[in-house]
mmCIF file of C-alpha atoms and ligand atoms in Angstrom:
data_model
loop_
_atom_site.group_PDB
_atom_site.id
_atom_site.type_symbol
_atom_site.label_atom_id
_atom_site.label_comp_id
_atom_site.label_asym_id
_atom_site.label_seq_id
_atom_site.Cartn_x
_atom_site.Cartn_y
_atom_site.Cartn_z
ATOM 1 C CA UNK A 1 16.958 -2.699 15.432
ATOM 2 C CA UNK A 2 16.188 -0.961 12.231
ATOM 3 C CA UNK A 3 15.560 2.823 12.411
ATOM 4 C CA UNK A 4 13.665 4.401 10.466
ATOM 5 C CA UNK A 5 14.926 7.914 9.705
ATOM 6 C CA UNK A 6 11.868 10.139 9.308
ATOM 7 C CA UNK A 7 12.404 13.569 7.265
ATOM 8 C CA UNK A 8 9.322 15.585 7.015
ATOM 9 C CA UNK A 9 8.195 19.076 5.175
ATOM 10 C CA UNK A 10 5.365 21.024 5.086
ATOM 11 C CA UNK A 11 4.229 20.755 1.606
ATOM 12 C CA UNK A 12 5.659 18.877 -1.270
ATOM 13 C CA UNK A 13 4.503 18.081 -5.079
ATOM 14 C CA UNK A 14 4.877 14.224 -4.084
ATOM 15 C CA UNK A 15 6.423 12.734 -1.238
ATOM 16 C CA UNK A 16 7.540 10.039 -3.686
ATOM 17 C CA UNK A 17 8.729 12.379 -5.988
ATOM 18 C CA UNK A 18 10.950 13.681 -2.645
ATOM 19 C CA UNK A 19 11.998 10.550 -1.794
ATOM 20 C CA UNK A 20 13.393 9.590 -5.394
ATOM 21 C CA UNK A 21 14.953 13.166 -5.301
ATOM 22 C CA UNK A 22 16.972 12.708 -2.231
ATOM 23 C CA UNK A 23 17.421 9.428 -2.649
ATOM 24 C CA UNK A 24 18.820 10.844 -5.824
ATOM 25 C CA UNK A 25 21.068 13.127 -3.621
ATOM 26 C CA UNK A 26 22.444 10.874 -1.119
ATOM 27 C CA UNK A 27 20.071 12.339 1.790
ATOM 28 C CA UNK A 28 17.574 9.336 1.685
ATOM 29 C CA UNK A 29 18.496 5.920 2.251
ATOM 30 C CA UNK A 30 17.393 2.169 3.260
ATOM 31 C CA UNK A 31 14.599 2.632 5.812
ATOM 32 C CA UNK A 32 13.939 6.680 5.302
ATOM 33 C CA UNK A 33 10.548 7.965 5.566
ATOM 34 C CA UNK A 34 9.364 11.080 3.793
ATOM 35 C CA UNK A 35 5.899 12.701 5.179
ATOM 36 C CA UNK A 36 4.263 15.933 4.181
ATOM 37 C CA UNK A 37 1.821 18.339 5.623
ATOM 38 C CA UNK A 38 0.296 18.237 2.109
ATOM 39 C CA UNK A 39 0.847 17.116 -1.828
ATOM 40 C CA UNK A 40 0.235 19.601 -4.678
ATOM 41 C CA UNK A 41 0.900 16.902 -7.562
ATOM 42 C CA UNK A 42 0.220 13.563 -5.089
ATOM 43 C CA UNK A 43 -0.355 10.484 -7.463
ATOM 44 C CA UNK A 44 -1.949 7.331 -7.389
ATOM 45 C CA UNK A 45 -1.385 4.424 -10.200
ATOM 46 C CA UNK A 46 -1.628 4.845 -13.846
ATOM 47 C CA UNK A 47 -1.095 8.963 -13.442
ATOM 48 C CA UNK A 48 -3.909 9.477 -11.425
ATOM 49 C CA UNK A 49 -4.620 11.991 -8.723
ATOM 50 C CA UNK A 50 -4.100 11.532 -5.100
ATOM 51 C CA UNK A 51 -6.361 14.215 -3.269
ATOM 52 C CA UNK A 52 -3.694 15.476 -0.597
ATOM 53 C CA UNK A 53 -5.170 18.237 1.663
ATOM 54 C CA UNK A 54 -3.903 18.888 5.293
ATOM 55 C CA UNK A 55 -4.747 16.754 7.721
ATOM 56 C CA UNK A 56 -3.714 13.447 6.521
ATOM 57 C CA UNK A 57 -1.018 11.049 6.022
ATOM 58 C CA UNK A 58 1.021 11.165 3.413
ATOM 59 C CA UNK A 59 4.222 8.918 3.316
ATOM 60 C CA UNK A 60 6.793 7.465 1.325
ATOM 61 C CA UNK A 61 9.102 4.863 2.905
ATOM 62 C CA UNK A 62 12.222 3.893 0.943
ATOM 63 C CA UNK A 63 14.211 0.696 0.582
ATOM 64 C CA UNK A 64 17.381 0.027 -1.088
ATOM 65 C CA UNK A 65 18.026 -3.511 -2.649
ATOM 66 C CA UNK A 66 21.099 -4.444 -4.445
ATOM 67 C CA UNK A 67 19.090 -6.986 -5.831
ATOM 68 C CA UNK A 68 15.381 -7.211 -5.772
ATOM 69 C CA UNK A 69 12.163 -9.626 -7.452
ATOM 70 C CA UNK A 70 9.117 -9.949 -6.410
ATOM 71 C CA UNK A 71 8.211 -5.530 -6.265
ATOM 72 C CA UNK A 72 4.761 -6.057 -6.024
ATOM 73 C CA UNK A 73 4.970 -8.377 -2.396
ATOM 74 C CA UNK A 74 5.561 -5.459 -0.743
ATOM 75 C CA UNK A 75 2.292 -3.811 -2.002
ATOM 76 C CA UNK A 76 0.358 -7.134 -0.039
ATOM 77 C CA UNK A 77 3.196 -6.556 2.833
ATOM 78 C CA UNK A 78 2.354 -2.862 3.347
ATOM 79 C CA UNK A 79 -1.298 -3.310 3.176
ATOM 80 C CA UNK A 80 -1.187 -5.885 6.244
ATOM 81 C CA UNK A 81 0.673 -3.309 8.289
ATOM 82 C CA UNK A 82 -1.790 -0.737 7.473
ATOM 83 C CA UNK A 83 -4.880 -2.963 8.331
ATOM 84 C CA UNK A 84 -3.163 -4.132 11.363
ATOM 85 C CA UNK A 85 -2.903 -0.492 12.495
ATOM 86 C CA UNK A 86 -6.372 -0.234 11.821
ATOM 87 C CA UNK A 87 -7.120 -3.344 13.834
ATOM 88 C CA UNK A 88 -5.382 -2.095 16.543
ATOM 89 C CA UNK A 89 -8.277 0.643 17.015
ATOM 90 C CA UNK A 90 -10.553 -2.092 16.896
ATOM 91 C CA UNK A 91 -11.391 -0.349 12.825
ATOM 92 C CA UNK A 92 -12.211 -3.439 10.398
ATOM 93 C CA UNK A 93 -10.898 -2.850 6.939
ATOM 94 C CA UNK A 94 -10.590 -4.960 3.820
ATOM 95 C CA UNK A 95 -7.544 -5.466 1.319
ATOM 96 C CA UNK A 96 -8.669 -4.623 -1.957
ATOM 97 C CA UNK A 97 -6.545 -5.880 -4.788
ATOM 98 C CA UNK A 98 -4.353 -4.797 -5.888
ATOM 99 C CA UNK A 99 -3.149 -2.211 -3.346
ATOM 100 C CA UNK A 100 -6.579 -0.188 -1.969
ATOM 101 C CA UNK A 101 -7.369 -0.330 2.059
ATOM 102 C CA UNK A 102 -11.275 -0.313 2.130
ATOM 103 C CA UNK A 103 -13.539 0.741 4.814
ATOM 104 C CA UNK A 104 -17.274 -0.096 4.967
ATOM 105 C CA UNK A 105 -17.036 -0.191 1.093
ATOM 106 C CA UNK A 106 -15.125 2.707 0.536
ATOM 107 C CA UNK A 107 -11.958 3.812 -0.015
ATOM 108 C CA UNK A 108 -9.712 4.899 2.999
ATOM 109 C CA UNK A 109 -6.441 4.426 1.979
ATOM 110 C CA UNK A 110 -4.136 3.700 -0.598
ATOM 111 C CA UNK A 111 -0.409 2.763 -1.885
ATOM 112 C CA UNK A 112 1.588 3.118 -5.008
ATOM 113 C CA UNK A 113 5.265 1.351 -5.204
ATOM 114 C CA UNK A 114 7.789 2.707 -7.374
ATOM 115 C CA UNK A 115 11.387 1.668 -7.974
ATOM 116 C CA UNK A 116 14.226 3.608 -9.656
ATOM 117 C CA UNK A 117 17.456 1.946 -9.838
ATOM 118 C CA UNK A 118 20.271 4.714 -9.129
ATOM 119 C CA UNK A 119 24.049 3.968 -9.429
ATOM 120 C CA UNK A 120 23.670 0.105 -9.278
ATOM 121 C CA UNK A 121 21.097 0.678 -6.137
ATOM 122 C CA UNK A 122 17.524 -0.384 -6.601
ATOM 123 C CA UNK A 123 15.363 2.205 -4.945
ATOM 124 C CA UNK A 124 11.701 0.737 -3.708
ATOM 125 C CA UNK A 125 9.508 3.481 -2.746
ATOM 126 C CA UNK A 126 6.385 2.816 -1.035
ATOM 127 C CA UNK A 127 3.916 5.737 -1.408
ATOM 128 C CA UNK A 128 0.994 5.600 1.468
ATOM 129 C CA UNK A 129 -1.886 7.876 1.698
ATOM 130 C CA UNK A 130 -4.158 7.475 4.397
ATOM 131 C CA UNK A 131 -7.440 9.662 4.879
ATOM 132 C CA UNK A 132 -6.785 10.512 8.866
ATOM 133 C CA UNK A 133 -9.139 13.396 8.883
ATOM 134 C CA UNK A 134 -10.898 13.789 5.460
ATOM 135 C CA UNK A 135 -11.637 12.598 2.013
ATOM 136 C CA UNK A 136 -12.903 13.151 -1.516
ATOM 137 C CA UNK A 137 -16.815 12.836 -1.343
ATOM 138 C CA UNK A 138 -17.249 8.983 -3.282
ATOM 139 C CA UNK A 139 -14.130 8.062 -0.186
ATOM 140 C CA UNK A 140 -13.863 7.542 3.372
ATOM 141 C CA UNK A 141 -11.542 8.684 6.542
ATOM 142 C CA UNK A 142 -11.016 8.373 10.403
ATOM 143 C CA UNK A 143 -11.648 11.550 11.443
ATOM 144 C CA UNK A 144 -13.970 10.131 14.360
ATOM 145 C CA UNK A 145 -11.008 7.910 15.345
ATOM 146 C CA UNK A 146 -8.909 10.707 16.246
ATOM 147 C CA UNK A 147 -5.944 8.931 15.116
ATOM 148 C CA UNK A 148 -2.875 11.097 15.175
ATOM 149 C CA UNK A 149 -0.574 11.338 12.217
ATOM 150 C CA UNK A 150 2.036 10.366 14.737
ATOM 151 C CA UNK A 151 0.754 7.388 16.280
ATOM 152 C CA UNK A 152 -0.521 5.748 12.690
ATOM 153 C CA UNK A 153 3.519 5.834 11.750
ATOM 154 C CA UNK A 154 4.999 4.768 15.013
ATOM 155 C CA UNK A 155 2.470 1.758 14.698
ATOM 156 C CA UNK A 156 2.716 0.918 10.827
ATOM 157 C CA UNK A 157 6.804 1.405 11.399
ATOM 158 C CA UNK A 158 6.326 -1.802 13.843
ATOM 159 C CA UNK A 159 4.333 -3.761 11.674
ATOM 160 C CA UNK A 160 5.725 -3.318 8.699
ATOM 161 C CA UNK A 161 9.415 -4.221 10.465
ATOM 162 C CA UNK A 162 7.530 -7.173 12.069
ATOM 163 C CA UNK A 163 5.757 -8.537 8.454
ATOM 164 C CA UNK A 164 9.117 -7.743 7.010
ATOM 165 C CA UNK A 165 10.542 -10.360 9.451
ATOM 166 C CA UNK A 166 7.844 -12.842 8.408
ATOM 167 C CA UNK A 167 8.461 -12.160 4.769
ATOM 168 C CA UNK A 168 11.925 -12.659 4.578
ATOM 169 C CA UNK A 169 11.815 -15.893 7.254
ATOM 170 C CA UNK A 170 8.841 -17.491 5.320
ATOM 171 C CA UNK A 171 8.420 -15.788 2.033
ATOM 172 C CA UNK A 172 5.117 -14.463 0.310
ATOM 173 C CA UNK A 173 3.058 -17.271 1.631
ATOM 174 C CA UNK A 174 2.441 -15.617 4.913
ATOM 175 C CA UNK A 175 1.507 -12.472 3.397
ATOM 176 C CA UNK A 176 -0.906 -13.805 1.596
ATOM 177 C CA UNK A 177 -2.363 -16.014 4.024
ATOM 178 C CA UNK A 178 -3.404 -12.766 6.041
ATOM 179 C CA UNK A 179 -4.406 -10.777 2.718
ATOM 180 C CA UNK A 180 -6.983 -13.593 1.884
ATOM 181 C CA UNK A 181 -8.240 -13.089 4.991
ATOM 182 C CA UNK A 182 -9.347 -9.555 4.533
ATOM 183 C CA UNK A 183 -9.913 -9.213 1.655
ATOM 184 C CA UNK A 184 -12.578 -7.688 -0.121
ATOM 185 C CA UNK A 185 -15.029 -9.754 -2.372
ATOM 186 C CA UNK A 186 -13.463 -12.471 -1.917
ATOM 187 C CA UNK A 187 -15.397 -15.425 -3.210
ATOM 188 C CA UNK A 188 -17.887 -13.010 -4.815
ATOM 189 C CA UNK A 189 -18.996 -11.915 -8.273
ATOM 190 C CA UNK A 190 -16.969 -9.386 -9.584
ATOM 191 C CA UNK A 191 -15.901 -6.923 -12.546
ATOM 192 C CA UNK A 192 -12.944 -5.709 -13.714
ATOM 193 C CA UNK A 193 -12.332 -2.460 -15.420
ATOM 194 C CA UNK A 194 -11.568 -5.127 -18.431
ATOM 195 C CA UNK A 195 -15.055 -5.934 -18.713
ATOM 196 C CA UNK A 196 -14.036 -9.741 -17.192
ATOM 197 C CA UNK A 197 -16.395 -10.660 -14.326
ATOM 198 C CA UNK A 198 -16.619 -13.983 -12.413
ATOM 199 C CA UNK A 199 -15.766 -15.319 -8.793
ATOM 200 C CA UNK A 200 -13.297 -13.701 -7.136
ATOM 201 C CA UNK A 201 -11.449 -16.732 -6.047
ATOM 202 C CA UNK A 202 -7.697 -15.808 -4.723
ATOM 203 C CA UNK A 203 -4.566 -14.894 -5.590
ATOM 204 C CA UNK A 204 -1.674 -16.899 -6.278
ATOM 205 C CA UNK A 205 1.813 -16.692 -4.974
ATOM 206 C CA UNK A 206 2.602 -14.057 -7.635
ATOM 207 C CA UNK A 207 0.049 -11.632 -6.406
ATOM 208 C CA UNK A 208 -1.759 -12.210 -9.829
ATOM 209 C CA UNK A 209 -5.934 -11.893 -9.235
ATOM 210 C CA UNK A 210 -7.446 -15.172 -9.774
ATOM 211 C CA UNK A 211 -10.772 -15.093 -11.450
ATOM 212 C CA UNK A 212 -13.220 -17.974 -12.051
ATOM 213 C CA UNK A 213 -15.482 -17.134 -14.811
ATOM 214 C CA UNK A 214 -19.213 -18.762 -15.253
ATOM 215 C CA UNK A 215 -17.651 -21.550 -17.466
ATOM 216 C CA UNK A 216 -15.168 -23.093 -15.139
ATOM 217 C CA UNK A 217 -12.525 -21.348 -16.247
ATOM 218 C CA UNK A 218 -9.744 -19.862 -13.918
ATOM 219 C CA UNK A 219 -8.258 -16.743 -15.525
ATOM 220 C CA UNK A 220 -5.123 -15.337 -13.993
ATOM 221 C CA UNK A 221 -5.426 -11.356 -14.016
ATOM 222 C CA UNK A 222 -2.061 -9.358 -13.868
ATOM 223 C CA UNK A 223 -3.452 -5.535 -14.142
ATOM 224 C CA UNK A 224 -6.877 -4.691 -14.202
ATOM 225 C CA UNK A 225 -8.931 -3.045 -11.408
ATOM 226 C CA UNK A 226 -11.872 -4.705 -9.389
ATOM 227 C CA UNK A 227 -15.054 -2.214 -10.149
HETATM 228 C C1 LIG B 1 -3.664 4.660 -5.113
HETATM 229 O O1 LIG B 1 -3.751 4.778 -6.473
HETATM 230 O O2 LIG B 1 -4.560 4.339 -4.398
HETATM 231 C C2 LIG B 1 -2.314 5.030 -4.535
HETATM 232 C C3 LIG B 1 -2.346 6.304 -3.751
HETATM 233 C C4 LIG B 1 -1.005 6.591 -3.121
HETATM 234 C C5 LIG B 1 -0.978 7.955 -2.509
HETATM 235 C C6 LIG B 1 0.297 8.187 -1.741
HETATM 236 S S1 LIG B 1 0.253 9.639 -0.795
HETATM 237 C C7 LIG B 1 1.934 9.537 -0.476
HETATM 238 C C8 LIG B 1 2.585 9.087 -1.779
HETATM 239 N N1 LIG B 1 2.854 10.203 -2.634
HETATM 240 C C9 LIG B 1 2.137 10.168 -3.770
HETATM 241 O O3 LIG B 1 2.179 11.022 -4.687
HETATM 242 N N2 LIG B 1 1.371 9.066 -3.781
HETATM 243 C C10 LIG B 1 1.563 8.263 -2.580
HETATM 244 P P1 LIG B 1 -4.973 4.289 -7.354
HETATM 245 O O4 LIG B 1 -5.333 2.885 -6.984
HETATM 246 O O5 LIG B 1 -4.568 4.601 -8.730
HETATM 247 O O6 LIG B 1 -6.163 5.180 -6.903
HETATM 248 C C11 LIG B 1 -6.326 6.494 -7.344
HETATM 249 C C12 LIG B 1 -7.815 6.821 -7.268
HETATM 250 O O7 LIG B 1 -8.230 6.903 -5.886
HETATM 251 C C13 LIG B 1 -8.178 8.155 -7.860
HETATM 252 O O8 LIG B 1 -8.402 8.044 -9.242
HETATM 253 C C14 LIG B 1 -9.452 8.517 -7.100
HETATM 254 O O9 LIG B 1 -10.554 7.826 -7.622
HETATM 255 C C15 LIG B 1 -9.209 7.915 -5.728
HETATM 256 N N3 LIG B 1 -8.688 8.894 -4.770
HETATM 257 C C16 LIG B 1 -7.943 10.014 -4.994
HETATM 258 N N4 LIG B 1 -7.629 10.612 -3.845
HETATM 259 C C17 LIG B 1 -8.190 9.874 -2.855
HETATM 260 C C18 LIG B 1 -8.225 9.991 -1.447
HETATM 261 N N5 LIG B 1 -7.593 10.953 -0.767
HETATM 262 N N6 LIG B 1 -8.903 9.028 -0.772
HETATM 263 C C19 LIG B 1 -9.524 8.021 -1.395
HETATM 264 N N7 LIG B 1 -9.533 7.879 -2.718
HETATM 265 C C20 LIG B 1 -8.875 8.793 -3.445
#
């Protein structure tokens, strides 16, 4: 049985900035969690700001690979274990690629993967936010839910070890079996922060965004946002 070790502080700048830092130090390994009351600096993608008050969740889970492919399967895989939470409060929420967890059309959730390779170890952190008890104004959270900080990791620490499972006994294919499922706009008109819009039609076994446009045409899409 894999434990996870869970090492928590009140307030931190990031909690994957922490997690690199002590990973860094030899006081973070495979399967550690790092949680904070609240970020000052948290981050989302592309340098953006992660709005971090108390309240909410605010995790970084670290695994150590001496080899690793395939980064970004882990973005689907962590998703899944945060919508199954979700599911499991009878909450219905939608993957939205690459890496957002949507509720009725908003934004509840989200997760930013980072890896730092440190003396021959490939560190994967997976940063999670999730809006327990509130959120930016244009965003959504649970606060009706009552969902404890405490119970929302006990529960994503079993699915996530239970996907992992999956993952490693069948590969990405079951991952993204269950993404498609959930996911948002799928088979719908959409735009990307490119400018590209078309039919959201899938994704394919490398994660990659698969867009049909009003031509025919099926455009693979590594990096863009859906608007
Ligand atoms: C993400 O980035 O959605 C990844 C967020 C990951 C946050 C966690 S918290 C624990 C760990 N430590 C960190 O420092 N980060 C991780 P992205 O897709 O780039 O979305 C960022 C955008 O989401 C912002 O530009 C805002 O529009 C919006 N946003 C910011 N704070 C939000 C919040 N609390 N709830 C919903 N949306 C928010």
């Amino acid at each position: 049985m894999t434990n996870f070790n869970i090492i928590a502080f009140d307030q931190v700048t990031s909690t994957n900035d922490m997690a690199f830092q002590l990973a860094r130090e030899g006081k973070a390994n495979n399967y550690s969690i790092i949680i904070a009351n609240s970020q000052t600096g948290g981050r989302g993608r592309l340098d953006r700001a992660w709005v971090s008050p108390i309240g909410n969740l605010y995790m970084s889970l670290l695994l150590q690979f001496n080899k690793i492919d395939r980064i970004t399967d882990y973005s689907f895989l962590s998703a899944l274990a945060i919508g199954e939470v979700l599911n499991f409060h009878n909450i219905q929420t939608q993957y939205k690629w690459p890496n957002d967890i949507i509720l009725s059309n908003k934004k509840l959730a989200g997760i930013l993967l980072q890896l730092e390779k440190i003396n021959d170890v490939y560190n994967l952190v997976i940063g999670i936010g999730v809006n327990l008890v509130s959120a930016p104004e244009y965003a959504t959270h649970l606060a009706e839910y009552k969902i404890s900080r405490e119970e929302f990791l006990k529960k994503f620490c079993d699915n996530f070890l239970n996907l992992q499972n999956k993952y490693q006994q069948f590969g990405f294919a079951i991952i993204k079996e269950n993404w498609l499922k959930n996911a948002y706009k799928i088979k719908q008109q959409i735009t990307l922060s490119n400018g590209a819009s078309g039919i959201f039609e899938g994704i394919d076994d490398e994660g990659n965004l698969l867009l049909l446009d009003n031509k025919g045409k099926l455009h693979k899409i590594l990096a863009e946002e859906i608007l």
